[in-house]
Amino acid sequence: MIPNWPAVDIDWQGDEQVVNQDLIALVNRQGPGIKALLSTSVAPAVARRCLEAGMAVYWWNPMMDAGEGPASLNARLQELNPVPCIATGGCTATAALVMAVQIFRPRRIGLLGFDFGYYPDVCMDHTQYYDALRVRFPRDYERYFARLVNPDLGEAYLTDVSHYCLRTALLELLDLMPCPVYNCTSGGILFGKGITTLPLKDFLGLA
């Protein structure tokens, strides 16, 4: 806990309906002061909720390909709507990172929760995409999983093809970052060129 920061204690085991209503009221109250950056691939219900709450919505297209030639998905997207296409790494976390860097222009970036894998005590059949991969590839689903050793931490982490692709996309985006990037997650498979592993406490102590 960072000293002097307010803490919010939510009883998730209590009355779920009461908690939901409180959160709905909070969004309605704060909505008019929020600017929402929404991908055109967002669920329609999410877009409606943002608009109903009075948020100012700014749209962008996810970058699907290089945008060249008649078969380009991005070219087709641009024909459907004129909003810009942005390379955001393929998931919400990396999209938030790209947007935040452009808006806040930070001197350094610290990442939390960017593990792209599972910790040593997690079994393969308890991972996010295990069921889907086993249905799609019943005979060789295990080949879509791998254990990678994080050399900065000296620990092996289980990952799957989806998380590995997201990791690869983020590492490519790091080449475009205008400032140093530190991984403060203390776990997972995000390591390599363009990123430094550092405990959160040490990152917060940087001048």
GROMACS .gro file of C-alpha atoms in nm:
model
  207
    1MET     CA    1   0.000   0.000   0.000
    2ILE     CA    2   0.136   0.343  -0.094
    3PRO     CA    3   0.122   0.577   0.211
    4ASN     CA    4  -0.159   0.836   0.216
    5TRP     CA    5  -0.344   0.676  -0.076
    6PRO     CA    6  -0.714   0.607  -0.009
    7ALA     CA    7  -0.815   0.241  -0.001
    8VAL     CA    8  -1.153   0.108  -0.112
    9ASP     CA    9  -1.276  -0.213   0.051
   10ILE     CA   10  -1.549  -0.383  -0.152
   11ASP     CA   11  -1.729  -0.686  -0.009
   12TRP     CA   12  -1.765  -0.895  -0.324
   13GLN     CA   13  -1.921  -1.173  -0.120
   14GLY     CA   14  -2.202  -0.946  -0.001
   15ASP     CA   15  -2.513  -0.839  -0.189
   16GLU     CA   16  -2.408  -0.848  -0.554
   17GLN     CA   17  -2.711  -0.650  -0.668
   18VAL     CA   18  -2.633  -0.371  -0.424
   19VAL     CA   19  -2.271  -0.357  -0.541
   20ASN     CA   20  -2.383  -0.348  -0.906
   21GLN     CA   21  -2.628  -0.066  -0.842
   22ASP     CA   22  -2.360   0.132  -0.659
   23LEU     CA   23  -2.122   0.089  -0.954
   24ILE     CA   24  -2.393   0.188  -1.203
   25ALA     CA   25  -2.463   0.502  -1.001
   26LEU     CA   26  -2.090   0.580  -0.985
   27VAL     CA   27  -2.053   0.552  -1.364
   28ASN     CA   28  -2.362   0.767  -1.420
   29ARG     CA   29  -2.228   1.031  -1.182
   30GLN     CA   30  -1.877   1.042  -1.323
   31GLY     CA   31  -1.962   0.969  -1.688
   32PRO     CA   32  -1.995   1.329  -1.812
   33GLY     CA   33  -1.637   1.397  -1.702
   34ILE     CA   34  -1.487   1.092  -1.872
   35LYS     CA   35  -1.333   1.070  -2.219
   36ALA     CA   36  -1.364   0.715  -2.352
   37LEU     CA   37  -1.130   0.587  -2.624
   38LEU     CA   38  -1.323   0.303  -2.787
   39SER     CA   39  -1.217   0.061  -3.057
   40THR     CA   40  -1.470   0.005  -3.335
   41SER     CA   41  -1.453  -0.365  -3.238
   42VAL     CA   42  -1.596  -0.298  -2.892
   43ALA     CA   43  -1.917  -0.473  -2.792
   44PRO     CA   44  -2.221  -0.258  -2.884
   45ALA     CA   45  -2.350  -0.285  -2.527
   46VAL     CA   46  -2.030  -0.123  -2.398
   47ALA     CA   47  -2.058   0.164  -2.647
   48ARG     CA   48  -2.422   0.221  -2.554
   49ARG     CA   49  -2.337   0.224  -2.184
   50CYS     CA   50  -2.064   0.484  -2.234
   51LEU     CA   51  -2.297   0.708  -2.434
   52GLU     CA   52  -2.583   0.665  -2.186
   53ALA     CA   53  -2.351   0.773  -1.905
   54GLY     CA   54  -2.265   1.092  -2.093
   55MET     CA   55  -1.905   1.007  -2.177
   56ALA     CA   56  -1.730   1.179  -2.465
   57VAL     CA   57  -1.645   0.891  -2.700
   58TYR     CA   58  -1.346   0.895  -2.935
   59TRP     CA   59  -1.329   0.612  -3.188
   60TRP     CA   60  -1.037   0.428  -3.347
   61ASN     CA   61  -0.994   0.122  -3.569
   62PRO     CA   62  -0.760  -0.158  -3.460
   63MET     CA   63  -0.472  -0.208  -3.703
   64MET     CA   64  -0.539  -0.538  -3.881
   65ASP     CA   65  -0.263  -0.540  -4.144
   66ALA     CA   66  -0.023  -0.315  -4.334
   67GLY     CA   67  -0.313  -0.142  -4.508
   68GLU     CA   68  -0.195  -0.208  -4.862
   69GLY     CA   69  -0.372  -0.366  -5.159
   70PRO     CA   70  -0.738  -0.443  -5.232
   71ALA     CA   71  -0.744  -0.732  -4.983
   72SER     CA   72  -0.637  -0.511  -4.692
   73LEU     CA   73  -0.873  -0.532  -4.394
   74ASN     CA   74  -0.768  -0.184  -4.286
   75ALA     CA   75  -0.850  -0.042  -4.628
   76ARG     CA   76  -1.197  -0.195  -4.602
   77LEU     CA   77  -1.238  -0.052  -4.251
   78GLN     CA   78  -1.146   0.293  -4.378
   79GLU     CA   79  -1.417   0.262  -4.643
   80LEU     CA   80  -1.673   0.185  -4.372
   81ASN     CA   81  -1.566   0.466  -4.139
   82PRO     CA   82  -1.306   0.745  -4.150
   83VAL     CA   83  -1.159   0.702  -3.801
   84PRO     CA   84  -0.784   0.637  -3.773
   85CYS     CA   85  -0.628   0.291  -3.764
   86ILE     CA   86  -0.391   0.245  -3.471
   87ALA     CA   87  -0.149  -0.039  -3.392
   88THR     CA   88  -0.229  -0.127  -3.032
   89GLY     CA   89  -0.087  -0.475  -2.978
   90GLY     CA   90  -0.405  -0.681  -2.988
   91CYS     CA   91  -0.541  -0.652  -2.633
   92THR     CA   92  -0.689  -0.398  -2.394
   93ALA     CA   93  -0.373  -0.365  -2.185
   94THR     CA   94  -0.143  -0.282  -2.476
   95ALA     CA   95  -0.404  -0.050  -2.627
   96ALA     CA   96  -0.421   0.140  -2.298
   97LEU     CA   97  -0.041   0.161  -2.295
   98VAL     CA   98  -0.022   0.305  -2.648
   99MET     CA   99  -0.295   0.561  -2.577
  100ALA     CA  100  -0.146   0.663  -2.242
  101VAL     CA  101   0.199   0.721  -2.392
  102GLN     CA  102   0.056   0.949  -2.661
  103ILE     CA  103  -0.156   1.147  -2.415
  104PHE     CA  104   0.069   1.178  -2.108
  105ARG     CA  105   0.415   1.176  -2.273
  106PRO     CA  106   0.580   1.008  -1.970
  107ARG     CA  107   0.951   1.015  -1.889
  108ARG     CA  108   0.938   0.643  -1.810
  109ILE     CA  109   0.681   0.365  -1.814
  110GLY     CA  110   0.619   0.100  -1.547
  111LEU     CA  111   0.406  -0.200  -1.637
  112LEU     CA  112   0.206  -0.407  -1.386
  113GLY     CA  113   0.013  -0.723  -1.465
  114PHE     CA  114   0.181  -0.778  -1.802
  115ASP     CA  115   0.276  -1.141  -1.740
  116PHE     CA  116   0.136  -1.306  -2.058
  117GLY     CA  117   0.155  -1.642  -1.887
  118TYR     CA  118   0.076  -1.851  -1.584
  119TYR     CA  119   0.270  -1.900  -1.264
  120PRO     CA  120   0.441  -2.232  -1.179
  121ASP     CA  121   0.157  -2.359  -0.960
  122VAL     CA  122  -0.103  -2.330  -1.241
  123CYS     CA  123  -0.181  -2.652  -1.431
  124MET     CA  124  -0.237  -2.648  -1.806
  125ASP     CA  125  -0.603  -2.748  -1.772
  126HIS     CA  126  -0.666  -2.441  -1.553
  127THR     CA  127  -0.550  -2.190  -1.814
  128GLN     CA  128  -0.770  -1.946  -2.005
  129TYR     CA  129  -0.770  -2.109  -2.349
  130TYR     CA  130  -0.723  -2.474  -2.254
  131ASP     CA  131  -1.082  -2.582  -2.325
  132ALA     CA  132  -1.100  -2.400  -2.659
  133LEU     CA  133  -0.765  -2.538  -2.776
  134ARG     CA  134  -0.854  -2.891  -2.674
  135VAL     CA  135  -1.181  -2.875  -2.869
  136ARG     CA  136  -1.013  -2.723  -3.175
  137PHE     CA  137  -0.703  -2.944  -3.168
  138PRO     CA  138  -0.801  -3.259  -2.974
  139ARG     CA  139  -0.499  -3.463  -3.083
  140ASP     CA  140  -0.218  -3.214  -3.038
  141TYR     CA  141  -0.349  -2.929  -2.823
  142GLU     CA  142  -0.041  -2.950  -2.598
  143ARG     CA  143   0.180  -2.815  -2.877
  144TYR     CA  144   0.005  -2.479  -2.834
  145PHE     CA  145   0.147  -2.448  -2.484
  146ALA     CA  146   0.506  -2.389  -2.378
  147ARG     CA  147   0.713  -2.316  -2.071
  148LEU     CA  148   0.950  -2.023  -2.103
  149VAL     CA  149   1.224  -1.939  -1.858
  150ASN     CA  150   1.236  -1.571  -1.767
  151PRO     CA  151   1.613  -1.509  -1.742
  152ASP     CA  152   1.562  -1.196  -1.533
  153LEU     CA  153   1.369  -1.389  -1.267
  154GLY     CA  154   1.513  -1.740  -1.307
  155GLU     CA  155   1.165  -1.894  -1.317
  156ALA     CA  156   0.974  -2.091  -1.582
  157TYR     CA  157   0.622  -1.981  -1.675
  158LEU     CA  158   0.355  -2.162  -1.874
  159THR     CA  159   0.209  -1.974  -2.169
  160ASP     CA  160  -0.017  -2.048  -2.465
  161VAL     CA  161  -0.017  -1.945  -2.829
  162SER     CA  162  -0.254  -1.651  -2.772
  163HIS     CA  163  -0.059  -1.494  -2.487
  164TYR     CA  164   0.270  -1.558  -2.668
  165CYS     CA  165   0.145  -1.368  -2.975
  166LEU     CA  166   0.035  -1.076  -2.756
  167ARG     CA  167   0.379  -1.075  -2.593
  168THR     CA  168   0.546  -1.069  -2.935
  169ALA     CA  169   0.327  -0.779  -3.049
  170LEU     CA  170   0.409  -0.577  -2.737
  171LEU     CA  171   0.783  -0.633  -2.775
  172GLU     CA  172   0.756  -0.498  -3.131
  173LEU     CA  173   0.567  -0.193  -3.004
  174LEU     CA  174   0.837  -0.125  -2.746
  175ASP     CA  175   1.074  -0.030  -3.028
  176LEU     CA  176   0.848   0.272  -3.089
  177MET     CA  177   0.827   0.387  -2.727
  178PRO     CA  178   0.980   0.732  -2.667
  179CYS     CA  179   1.104   0.654  -2.316
  180PRO     CA  180   1.242   0.367  -2.103
  181VAL     CA  181   0.999   0.084  -2.022
  182TYR     CA  182   1.017  -0.122  -1.702
  183ASN     CA  183   0.829  -0.443  -1.630
  184CYS     CA  184   0.732  -0.430  -1.262
  185THR     CA  185   0.506  -0.736  -1.275
  186SER     CA  186   0.764  -0.962  -1.103
  187GLY     CA  187   0.648  -1.264  -1.302
  188GLY     CA  188   0.562  -1.393  -1.646
  189ILE     CA  189   0.729  -1.401  -1.987
  190LEU     CA  190   0.763  -1.033  -2.076
  191PHE     CA  191   1.137  -0.984  -2.108
  192GLY     CA  192   1.382  -0.899  -2.383
  193LYS     CA  193   1.506  -0.607  -2.587
  194GLY     CA  194   1.350  -0.273  -2.501
  195ILE     CA  195   1.229  -0.359  -2.151
  196THR     CA  196   1.394  -0.374  -1.809
  197THR     CA  197   1.270  -0.597  -1.527
  198LEU     CA  198   1.246  -0.399  -1.205
  199PRO     CA  199   1.048  -0.444  -0.880
  200LEU     CA  200   0.769  -0.191  -0.839
  201LYS     CA  201   0.925  -0.048  -0.522
  202ASP     CA  202   1.248   0.027  -0.708
  203PHE     CA  203   1.060   0.178  -1.002
  204LEU     CA  204   0.872   0.414  -0.770
  205GLY     CA  205   1.205   0.522  -0.624
  206LEU     CA  206   1.350   0.633  -0.958
  207ALA     CA  207   1.428   1.005  -0.971
   0.00000   0.00000   0.00000
